[in-house]
Amino acid sequence: MNGSAWDERAPAGVLAGAAVDALRAADARAGGVYLNSRTPGLLRLAVLAGLPGPLFRPWWRVSVDRPFPVADAHRLGVPVILANATEAMRRYPQYAAGLPFQFGTLNVPVAADGRAFGVMTVLCAASADAGEVLASRERLTLVADGLAAALLRRQAVGRTVTWDDEPLCVRPPAAGPPPGRVGHLAWDPVTGAVTADEPARALLGLAPDERPGTLDALARTVDPTDAQRLPALLRETAQGRPPPRPVQLRTADGGLRLLELWAARSAPSAPVTGVLLDPGPGALADGAADLLPEGVFCLDRLGLIVYANPRAAHLLGAERSRLLGRSLWEAVPWLNQPACDEHLRGALLSPEEPVHFHVRRPGPADEDRGSGPRPYEGDWLSVAVFPGPDLLTCTAVPANRVPHAPGGPVSAAAADAGTEAPARDAVASTAPLYRPIVLAIALTEAVTARQVSAVVMQELLPAFGGRRLAIYLLQERHLYLAWETGFPEGFLAPFEGVALDARLPGVETLTTGRPIFFDSMQQLADAYPGIPLDATEGARAFLPLIASGRPVGSCILGFDRPRSFSSEERTVLTALAGLIAHAMEKAQRYDTEAALARGLQQALLPGRLPRHARVETVGRYLPGTEGMEVGGDWYDVVGAGDGLALVIGDVQGHGVQAAATMGQLRSAVRAFALGDRPPEEVMGGTNLLLIDLDPGQFASCCYVRLDPATGLARAVNAGHPPPLLRHPDGRTHAVELPGGVVLGVDPRAHYPVAELRLEPGAILALYTDGLVERPGHDIDDGITALRTTLAAAGAPPERSLADVADRLTATARQATDRPDDIALLLATPLP
């Protein structure tokens, strides 16, 4: 499909077309597109093809800094390919724990003209054929590039290219005949003309030569209860607001039809096209399955029930008319539970073998079924799901009447006790363990309290549908806010620093060690009269954070709507609170060590640089924001005879050990420089000292001995990025020094000397790799970008040297995540 055709579509049409084209390109049955949202650093699933949206709600949102394939493809700007589950577990254990099924995935950036819009992803059969995977990647890249070009054109004319809604769910290209009769119709709101092909006219009950012609005529073909709704749906679609899912209609003779609508382009009063589908039993051997003694129902790949025999309706406790054309979770609400979701995901993603599981049906005391048929007596159903390219065929029988069950019948005692007795070939559900596993893996990668809190927000909130999170940590018998999101600005301020004797749920959950759940804000207000409440009416969960019997703090989850918490959810949330508490306790220890390392490093870095009548120097240091937040970068300016020694270095690693090694190296270099030793001897002696110390670390270093009177500089380099030299006329280049190996590796290492001359007004820039290195990008590109910035920054006297240093570090200073610390040293000879 060419770009101009895409430009004529509404955003939904652009994305839906791209997703379907992606499935064709990669010969896949499922996939989608993630786009940037209005929330910085957050991708949202914009379109999902071939899979039901509700089953994949935990993956609707992906933080770009999480170790997930989609996030890495977006952040690094490179395709991420996982040929099978083994490779997924090796490279992305958190992702594999959440979707523990046999499939492969291709993730390709959607980017154009230096702008990253999102990621196109497809899920396909696991493969060991590298050539086949690479060919699929190339075809998928072409589709992703086409979508990126369309989005770029939309952005150029001021149209939206972000996504903040629920994902669109679209059907994949059919692998075989459609499950029922399908027809197509269209309406032009400008002329008022309605056109319908022959299958659509037949589905509407019209004669072969009869055509609806107008919107009023079309409305007369459906049941009077839908006659007004149908024109309204078409008008809303023409204005760019198509219904998010297929609409159920009844024809004049009572037949059930499904109608999907979309606008042909995004302009007002756009032509509307639609697909009319008959989901009735004629699609399945003319209703032969109606006669089977076991329950049979079929789902399409979006989770809609397209067939159910009378026995299935009886066992599921719903009229057939209420099943057909509706999603499984809407038609049979009690199947909306983690165990069922996990098995259906497995059937959709690993279609090689059928999936078997047992599910407990609610009894009359559990819910009111209204006037629908009563399910078969007995608490459990044995369900089998048989995957197909377009349909999932499901069978259901009472669990205490399983024919040929290897494990025998389910005992009445087991049913009364509420325990499950599945057949031996049943697949055990991992759903109750899923979130603890995923959260535990994610928390192992979080080091600071801020990172732990971010993981909880990204993993815990979406799993339970929460919108608000607050984490309080205990310090000297008072609770202090460590993280919050979603609450109104300033709402939590009155709770800051509350003592442990305050009567508040966040305090009492910690002092009693018991979680507290409120189904609504009214329940909370009744239990704690006078407590400040925000504007929502939603539920709240207060969880104690206790690690190894020691109180750490409390966690508050907030929901926008009232809801109840099942016993399973309460158990899982309590277990998750324990994981969070242990991670927070570990983070507090790291924060203590980081504070010690920061103090040590600040003490070792020069408080101020020495003044010289002929040379001006400026230094900058930015700590990293990940891990221990301190590293071994340092800079120094030392008087050396009648000249100056300019030094910059970087010790491998982070933390107290790196800071201590840095201090020892800085002292050694200063001692050699104060004795005005030649540069090659300074570097050689420092190398031997580091080898003798044997800290298990190495370091890079650049040492420049400058003669201010002549501007002559003699430099040596031990594996460090090359200095940059800006001439007074603005020309800037990297100074290529003859290389020596890093310090601490080879006792016989030789460090050759290079000479260069600095004119008055020139700027020499020494820096560490944290300033020029970005994941997924060549360091040479970073050096080129820094050189360009230095060339444009100006020089004294037009711009102060301090201003130049600030410009060179501006981008790094504004970044919220710096994986490495940064050191910068500038020097300029004065006239």
Short mmCIF file of N, CA, C and O in Angstrom, two decimals, residues 499-589:
data_model
loop_
_atom_site.label_atom_id
_atom_site.label_comp_id
_atom_site.label_asym_id
_atom_site.label_seq_id
_atom_site.Cartn_x
_atom_site.Cartn_y
_atom_site.Cartn_z
N ALA A 499 3.08 10.25 62.20
CA ALA A 499 3.65 9.34 63.20
C ALA A 499 2.90 8.02 63.20
O ALA A 499 1.78 7.91 62.68
N LEU A 500 3.49 7.01 63.82
CA LEU A 500 2.89 5.68 63.83
C LEU A 500 1.70 5.57 64.78
O LEU A 500 1.07 4.51 64.83
N ASP A 501 1.39 6.63 65.53
CA ASP A 501 0.20 6.57 66.37
C ASP A 501 -1.00 7.25 65.71
O ASP A 501 -2.08 7.34 66.32
N ALA A 502 -0.84 7.73 64.45
CA ALA A 502 -1.95 8.36 63.75
C ALA A 502 -2.95 7.30 63.31
O ALA A 502 -2.57 6.19 62.90
N ARG A 503 -4.25 7.64 63.40
CA ARG A 503 -5.28 6.69 62.97
C ARG A 503 -5.57 6.91 61.49
O ARG A 503 -6.50 7.62 61.10
N LEU A 504 -4.74 6.29 60.70
CA LEU A 504 -4.85 6.35 59.24
C LEU A 504 -4.65 4.95 58.69
O LEU A 504 -3.84 4.17 59.24
N PRO A 505 -5.33 4.58 57.61
CA PRO A 505 -5.17 3.21 57.09
C PRO A 505 -3.75 2.91 56.65
O PRO A 505 -3.27 1.78 56.80
N GLY A 506 -3.04 3.92 56.10
CA GLY A 506 -1.67 3.68 55.68
C GLY A 506 -0.74 3.42 56.84
O GLY A 506 0.29 2.75 56.69
N VAL A 507 -1.09 3.93 58.04
CA VAL A 507 -0.30 3.67 59.24
C VAL A 507 -0.70 2.34 59.85
O VAL A 507 0.16 1.51 60.21
N GLU A 508 -2.01 2.10 59.94
CA GLU A 508 -2.48 0.89 60.63
C GLU A 508 -2.14 -0.37 59.85
O GLU A 508 -1.94 -1.43 60.45
N THR A 509 -2.07 -0.30 58.52
CA THR A 509 -1.69 -1.50 57.77
C THR A 509 -0.26 -1.91 58.11
O THR A 509 0.06 -3.10 58.13
N LEU A 510 0.60 -0.90 58.43
CA LEU A 510 1.98 -1.22 58.79
C LEU A 510 2.10 -1.68 60.23
O LEU A 510 2.80 -2.65 60.53
N THR A 511 1.40 -1.01 61.15
CA THR A 511 1.54 -1.36 62.56
C THR A 511 0.88 -2.70 62.88
O THR A 511 1.32 -3.41 63.78
N THR A 512 -0.17 -3.06 62.15
CA THR A 512 -0.83 -4.36 62.39
C THR A 512 -0.26 -5.46 61.52
O THR A 512 -0.43 -6.64 61.81
N GLY A 513 0.40 -5.08 60.41
CA GLY A 513 0.93 -6.07 59.48
C GLY A 513 -0.12 -6.71 58.60
O GLY A 513 0.15 -7.70 57.92
N ARG A 514 -1.34 -6.14 58.57
CA ARG A 514 -2.42 -6.72 57.78
C ARG A 514 -2.83 -5.75 56.67
O ARG A 514 -2.96 -4.54 56.92
N PRO A 515 -3.04 -6.26 55.44
CA PRO A 515 -3.54 -5.38 54.38
C PRO A 515 -4.98 -4.96 54.66
O PRO A 515 -5.74 -5.68 55.32
N ILE A 516 -5.35 -3.79 54.19
CA ILE A 516 -6.70 -3.25 54.38
C ILE A 516 -7.27 -2.91 53.00
O ILE A 516 -6.63 -2.21 52.22
N PHE A 517 -8.46 -3.42 52.72
CA PHE A 517 -9.09 -3.22 51.42
C PHE A 517 -10.43 -2.51 51.60
O PHE A 517 -11.21 -2.85 52.49
N PHE A 518 -10.69 -1.55 50.71
CA PHE A 518 -11.96 -0.84 50.70
C PHE A 518 -12.52 -0.91 49.28
O PHE A 518 -11.86 -0.49 48.33
N ASP A 519 -13.74 -1.42 49.15
CA ASP A 519 -14.36 -1.55 47.83
C ASP A 519 -14.74 -0.20 47.24
O ASP A 519 -14.92 -0.07 46.03
N SER A 520 -14.89 0.82 48.07
CA SER A 520 -15.27 2.14 47.60
C SER A 520 -14.75 3.18 48.58
O SER A 520 -14.39 2.87 49.72
N MET A 521 -14.77 4.44 48.15
CA MET A 521 -14.34 5.51 49.04
C MET A 521 -15.34 5.70 50.18
O MET A 521 -14.97 6.16 51.26
N GLN A 522 -16.61 5.34 49.94
CA GLN A 522 -17.59 5.44 51.02
C GLN A 522 -17.24 4.50 52.16
O GLN A 522 -17.35 4.85 53.34
N GLN A 523 -16.80 3.28 51.82
CA GLN A 523 -16.35 2.34 52.85
C GLN A 523 -15.18 2.93 53.63
O GLN A 523 -15.11 2.82 54.85
N LEU A 524 -14.25 3.56 52.91
CA LEU A 524 -13.10 4.16 53.57
C LEU A 524 -13.54 5.29 54.51
O LEU A 524 -13.07 5.40 55.64
N ALA A 525 -14.46 6.13 54.03
CA ALA A 525 -14.94 7.24 54.86
C ALA A 525 -15.68 6.74 56.09
O ALA A 525 -15.58 7.33 57.17
N ASP A 526 -16.45 5.65 55.95
CA ASP A 526 -17.17 5.09 57.10
C ASP A 526 -16.21 4.54 58.14
O ASP A 526 -16.45 4.63 59.35
N ALA A 527 -15.12 3.92 57.67
CA ALA A 527 -14.16 3.31 58.60
C ALA A 527 -13.26 4.35 59.26
O ALA A 527 -12.82 4.16 60.40
N TYR A 528 -13.00 5.46 58.56
CA TYR A 528 -12.11 6.50 59.08
C TYR A 528 -12.80 7.86 58.92
O TYR A 528 -12.48 8.63 58.00
N PRO A 529 -13.77 8.17 59.76
CA PRO A 529 -14.51 9.43 59.62
C PRO A 529 -13.57 10.63 59.67
O PRO A 529 -12.64 10.69 60.47
N GLY A 530 -13.79 11.57 58.76
CA GLY A 530 -13.00 12.79 58.73
C GLY A 530 -11.72 12.70 57.93
O GLY A 530 -11.03 13.71 57.78
N ILE A 531 -11.39 11.52 57.42
CA ILE A 531 -10.15 11.40 56.64
C ILE A 531 -10.30 12.16 55.33
O ILE A 531 -11.36 12.10 54.68
N PRO A 532 -9.31 12.93 54.89
CA PRO A 532 -9.40 13.63 53.59
C PRO A 532 -9.53 12.63 52.45
O PRO A 532 -8.85 11.60 52.42
N LEU A 533 -10.42 12.93 51.52
CA LEU A 533 -10.65 12.06 50.37
C LEU A 533 -10.46 12.85 49.09
O LEU A 533 -10.74 14.04 49.04
N ASP A 534 -9.96 12.15 48.05
CA ASP A 534 -9.90 12.83 46.76
C ASP A 534 -11.24 12.69 46.05
O ASP A 534 -12.20 12.16 46.62
N ALA A 535 -11.32 13.16 44.81
CA ALA A 535 -12.62 13.31 44.16
C ALA A 535 -13.20 12.01 43.63
O ALA A 535 -14.36 11.97 43.27
N THR A 536 -12.43 10.94 43.56
CA THR A 536 -12.92 9.71 42.96
C THR A 536 -13.76 8.91 43.94
O THR A 536 -13.73 9.13 45.14
N GLU A 537 -14.51 7.96 43.40
CA GLU A 537 -15.31 7.06 44.22
C GLU A 537 -14.73 5.65 44.22
O GLU A 537 -15.40 4.70 44.61
N GLY A 538 -13.51 5.51 43.75
CA GLY A 538 -12.95 4.19 43.53
C GLY A 538 -12.48 3.48 44.78
O GLY A 538 -12.53 4.00 45.90
N ALA A 539 -12.01 2.25 44.56
CA ALA A 539 -11.55 1.39 45.65
C ALA A 539 -10.12 1.78 46.06
O ALA A 539 -9.42 2.49 45.34
N ARG A 540 -9.72 1.29 47.23
CA ARG A 540 -8.38 1.51 47.74
C ARG A 540 -7.86 0.23 48.38
O ARG A 540 -8.62 -0.53 49.01
N ALA A 541 -6.56 -0.01 48.22
CA ALA A 541 -5.88 -1.12 48.89
C ALA A 541 -4.66 -0.56 49.62
O ALA A 541 -3.84 0.15 49.01
N PHE A 542 -4.55 -0.85 50.92
CA PHE A 542 -3.42 -0.42 51.74
C PHE A 542 -2.63 -1.66 52.13
O PHE A 542 -3.16 -2.57 52.78
N LEU A 543 -1.38 -1.71 51.70
CA LEU A 543 -0.56 -2.91 51.87
C LEU A 543 0.63 -2.61 52.77
O LEU A 543 1.34 -1.60 52.57
N PRO A 544 0.90 -3.48 53.76
CA PRO A 544 2.08 -3.27 54.62
C PRO A 544 3.34 -3.73 53.91
O PRO A 544 3.37 -4.78 53.26
N LEU A 545 4.38 -2.96 54.02
CA LEU A 545 5.69 -3.33 53.47
C LEU A 545 6.56 -3.78 54.64
O LEU A 545 7.08 -2.96 55.41
N ILE A 546 6.68 -5.10 54.78
CA ILE A 546 7.42 -5.68 55.90
C ILE A 546 8.42 -6.68 55.33
O ILE A 546 8.05 -7.58 54.58
N ALA A 547 9.69 -6.52 55.67
CA ALA A 547 10.75 -7.38 55.16
C ALA A 547 11.47 -8.03 56.33
O ALA A 547 11.97 -7.33 57.22
N SER A 548 11.52 -9.36 56.33
CA SER A 548 12.20 -10.11 57.39
C SER A 548 11.70 -9.71 58.78
O SER A 548 12.48 -9.60 59.73
N GLY A 549 10.40 -9.45 58.87
CA GLY A 549 9.81 -9.09 60.15
C GLY A 549 10.01 -7.64 60.55
O GLY A 549 9.52 -7.23 61.60
N ARG A 550 10.69 -6.85 59.72
CA ARG A 550 10.94 -5.45 60.06
C ARG A 550 10.07 -4.54 59.20
O ARG A 550 9.99 -4.74 57.98
N PRO A 551 9.41 -3.55 59.81
CA PRO A 551 8.57 -2.64 59.03
C PRO A 551 9.41 -1.75 58.14
O PRO A 551 10.42 -1.18 58.56
N VAL A 552 8.99 -1.63 56.89
CA VAL A 552 9.70 -0.80 55.92
C VAL A 552 8.84 0.41 55.52
O VAL A 552 9.35 1.51 55.36
N GLY A 553 7.54 0.21 55.38
CA GLY A 553 6.67 1.30 54.96
C GLY A 553 5.31 0.75 54.57
O GLY A 553 4.91 -0.35 54.99
N SER A 554 4.58 1.50 53.76
CA SER A 554 3.26 1.06 53.30
C SER A 554 3.06 1.50 51.87
O SER A 554 3.66 2.47 51.39
N CYS A 555 2.20 0.75 51.18
CA CYS A 555 1.92 0.97 49.76
C CYS A 555 0.41 1.15 49.60
O CYS A 555 -0.37 0.37 50.15
N ILE A 556 0.02 2.17 48.86
CA ILE A 556 -1.39 2.47 48.65
C ILE A 556 -1.69 2.37 47.16
O ILE A 556 -1.01 3.00 46.33
N LEU A 557 -2.70 1.55 46.80
CA LEU A 557 -3.16 1.43 45.43
C LEU A 557 -4.53 2.07 45.34
O LEU A 557 -5.41 1.81 46.17
N GLY A 558 -4.74 2.90 44.31
CA GLY A 558 -6.02 3.56 44.12
C GLY A 558 -6.64 3.21 42.78
O GLY A 558 -5.93 3.03 41.78
N PHE A 559 -7.97 3.10 42.76
CA PHE A 559 -8.71 2.74 41.55
C PHE A 559 -9.76 3.81 41.28
O PHE A 559 -10.28 4.43 42.21
N ASP A 560 -10.08 4.01 40.01
CA ASP A 560 -11.02 5.07 39.65
C ASP A 560 -12.46 4.71 39.96
O ASP A 560 -13.30 5.60 40.12
N ARG A 561 -12.76 3.41 40.01
CA ARG A 561 -14.15 2.98 40.21
C ARG A 561 -14.22 2.03 41.40
O ARG A 561 -13.24 1.36 41.74
N PRO A 562 -15.41 1.92 42.02
CA PRO A 562 -15.57 0.91 43.06
C PRO A 562 -15.35 -0.48 42.49
O PRO A 562 -15.68 -0.76 41.34
N ARG A 563 -14.80 -1.36 43.31
CA ARG A 563 -14.57 -2.74 42.89
C ARG A 563 -14.35 -3.58 44.13
O ARG A 563 -13.98 -3.08 45.19
N SER A 564 -14.60 -4.85 44.01
CA SER A 564 -14.31 -5.77 45.11
C SER A 564 -13.00 -6.48 44.84
O SER A 564 -12.53 -6.54 43.70
N PHE A 565 -12.40 -7.01 45.89
CA PHE A 565 -11.13 -7.73 45.78
C PHE A 565 -11.40 -9.19 46.12
O PHE A 565 -11.82 -9.51 47.24
N SER A 566 -11.16 -10.09 45.16
CA SER A 566 -11.36 -11.51 45.42
C SER A 566 -10.30 -12.01 46.40
O SER A 566 -9.28 -11.35 46.64
N SER A 567 -10.54 -13.18 46.95
CA SER A 567 -9.58 -13.75 47.88
C SER A 567 -8.24 -14.00 47.20
O SER A 567 -7.18 -13.81 47.80
N GLU A 568 -8.28 -14.39 45.91
CA GLU A 568 -7.04 -14.62 45.18
C GLU A 568 -6.27 -13.30 45.00
O GLU A 568 -5.05 -13.24 45.19
N GLU A 569 -7.00 -12.23 44.65
CA GLU A 569 -6.35 -10.94 44.47
C GLU A 569 -5.75 -10.45 45.78
O GLU A 569 -4.64 -9.89 45.80
N ARG A 570 -6.45 -10.64 46.88
CA ARG A 570 -5.91 -10.20 48.17
C ARG A 570 -4.64 -10.97 48.50
O ARG A 570 -3.67 -10.40 49.01
N THR A 571 -4.65 -12.27 48.20
CA THR A 571 -3.47 -13.09 48.48
C THR A 571 -2.28 -12.64 47.62
O THR A 571 -1.15 -12.49 48.11
N VAL A 572 -2.54 -12.42 46.32
CA VAL A 572 -1.47 -12.02 45.42
C VAL A 572 -0.93 -10.65 45.80
O VAL A 572 0.29 -10.43 45.84
N LEU A 573 -1.82 -9.70 46.11
CA LEU A 573 -1.36 -8.36 46.49
C LEU A 573 -0.54 -8.39 47.77
O LEU A 573 0.45 -7.67 47.90
N THR A 574 -0.93 -9.23 48.71
CA THR A 574 -0.16 -9.35 49.94
C THR A 574 1.23 -9.92 49.66
O THR A 574 2.23 -9.45 50.23
N ALA A 575 1.28 -10.92 48.78
CA ALA A 575 2.59 -11.49 48.41
C ALA A 575 3.45 -10.45 47.69
O ALA A 575 4.66 -10.34 47.93
N LEU A 576 2.82 -9.68 46.81
CA LEU A 576 3.57 -8.65 46.09
C LEU A 576 4.11 -7.59 47.04
O LEU A 576 5.21 -7.07 46.85
N ALA A 577 3.33 -7.27 48.07
CA ALA A 577 3.80 -6.29 49.05
C ALA A 577 5.08 -6.78 49.73
O ALA A 577 5.99 -5.98 50.01
N GLY A 578 5.16 -8.08 50.00
CA GLY A 578 6.39 -8.62 50.58
C GLY A 578 7.58 -8.47 49.65
O GLY A 578 8.69 -8.11 50.08
N LEU A 579 7.36 -8.71 48.35
CA LEU A 579 8.45 -8.53 47.38
C LEU A 579 8.90 -7.07 47.34
O LEU A 579 10.10 -6.77 47.30
N ILE A 580 7.92 -6.17 47.34
CA ILE A 580 8.25 -4.75 47.29
C ILE A 580 9.04 -4.35 48.54
O ILE A 580 10.01 -3.58 48.47
N ALA A 581 8.62 -4.86 49.69
CA ALA A 581 9.29 -4.51 50.95
C ALA A 581 10.75 -4.94 50.92
O ALA A 581 11.65 -4.18 51.31
N HIS A 582 11.01 -6.17 50.48
CA HIS A 582 12.40 -6.65 50.42
C HIS A 582 13.22 -5.80 49.43
O HIS A 582 14.38 -5.49 49.69
N ALA A 583 12.61 -5.45 48.28
CA ALA A 583 13.33 -4.62 47.32
C ALA A 583 13.61 -3.23 47.89
O ALA A 583 14.69 -2.67 47.68
N MET A 584 12.65 -2.68 48.63
CA MET A 584 12.86 -1.37 49.23
C MET A 584 13.95 -1.42 50.31
O MET A 584 14.77 -0.50 50.44
N GLU A 585 13.96 -2.50 51.09
CA GLU A 585 14.99 -2.64 52.12
C GLU A 585 16.37 -2.69 51.47
O GLU A 585 17.32 -2.05 51.93
N LYS A 586 16.47 -3.45 50.39
CA LYS A 586 17.74 -3.52 49.66
C LYS A 586 18.10 -2.16 49.08
O LYS A 586 19.26 -1.73 49.12
N ALA A 587 17.11 -1.45 48.56
CA ALA A 587 17.36 -0.14 47.98
C ALA A 587 17.86 0.85 49.03
O ALA A 587 18.72 1.68 48.75
N GLN A 588 17.31 0.76 50.25
CA GLN A 588 17.76 1.66 51.30
C GLN A 588 19.23 1.40 51.65
O GLN A 588 19.99 2.33 51.93
N ARG A 589 19.63 0.11 51.64
CA ARG A 589 21.04 -0.19 51.88
C ARG A 589 21.92 0.39 50.77
O ARG A 589 22.99 0.93 51.01
#
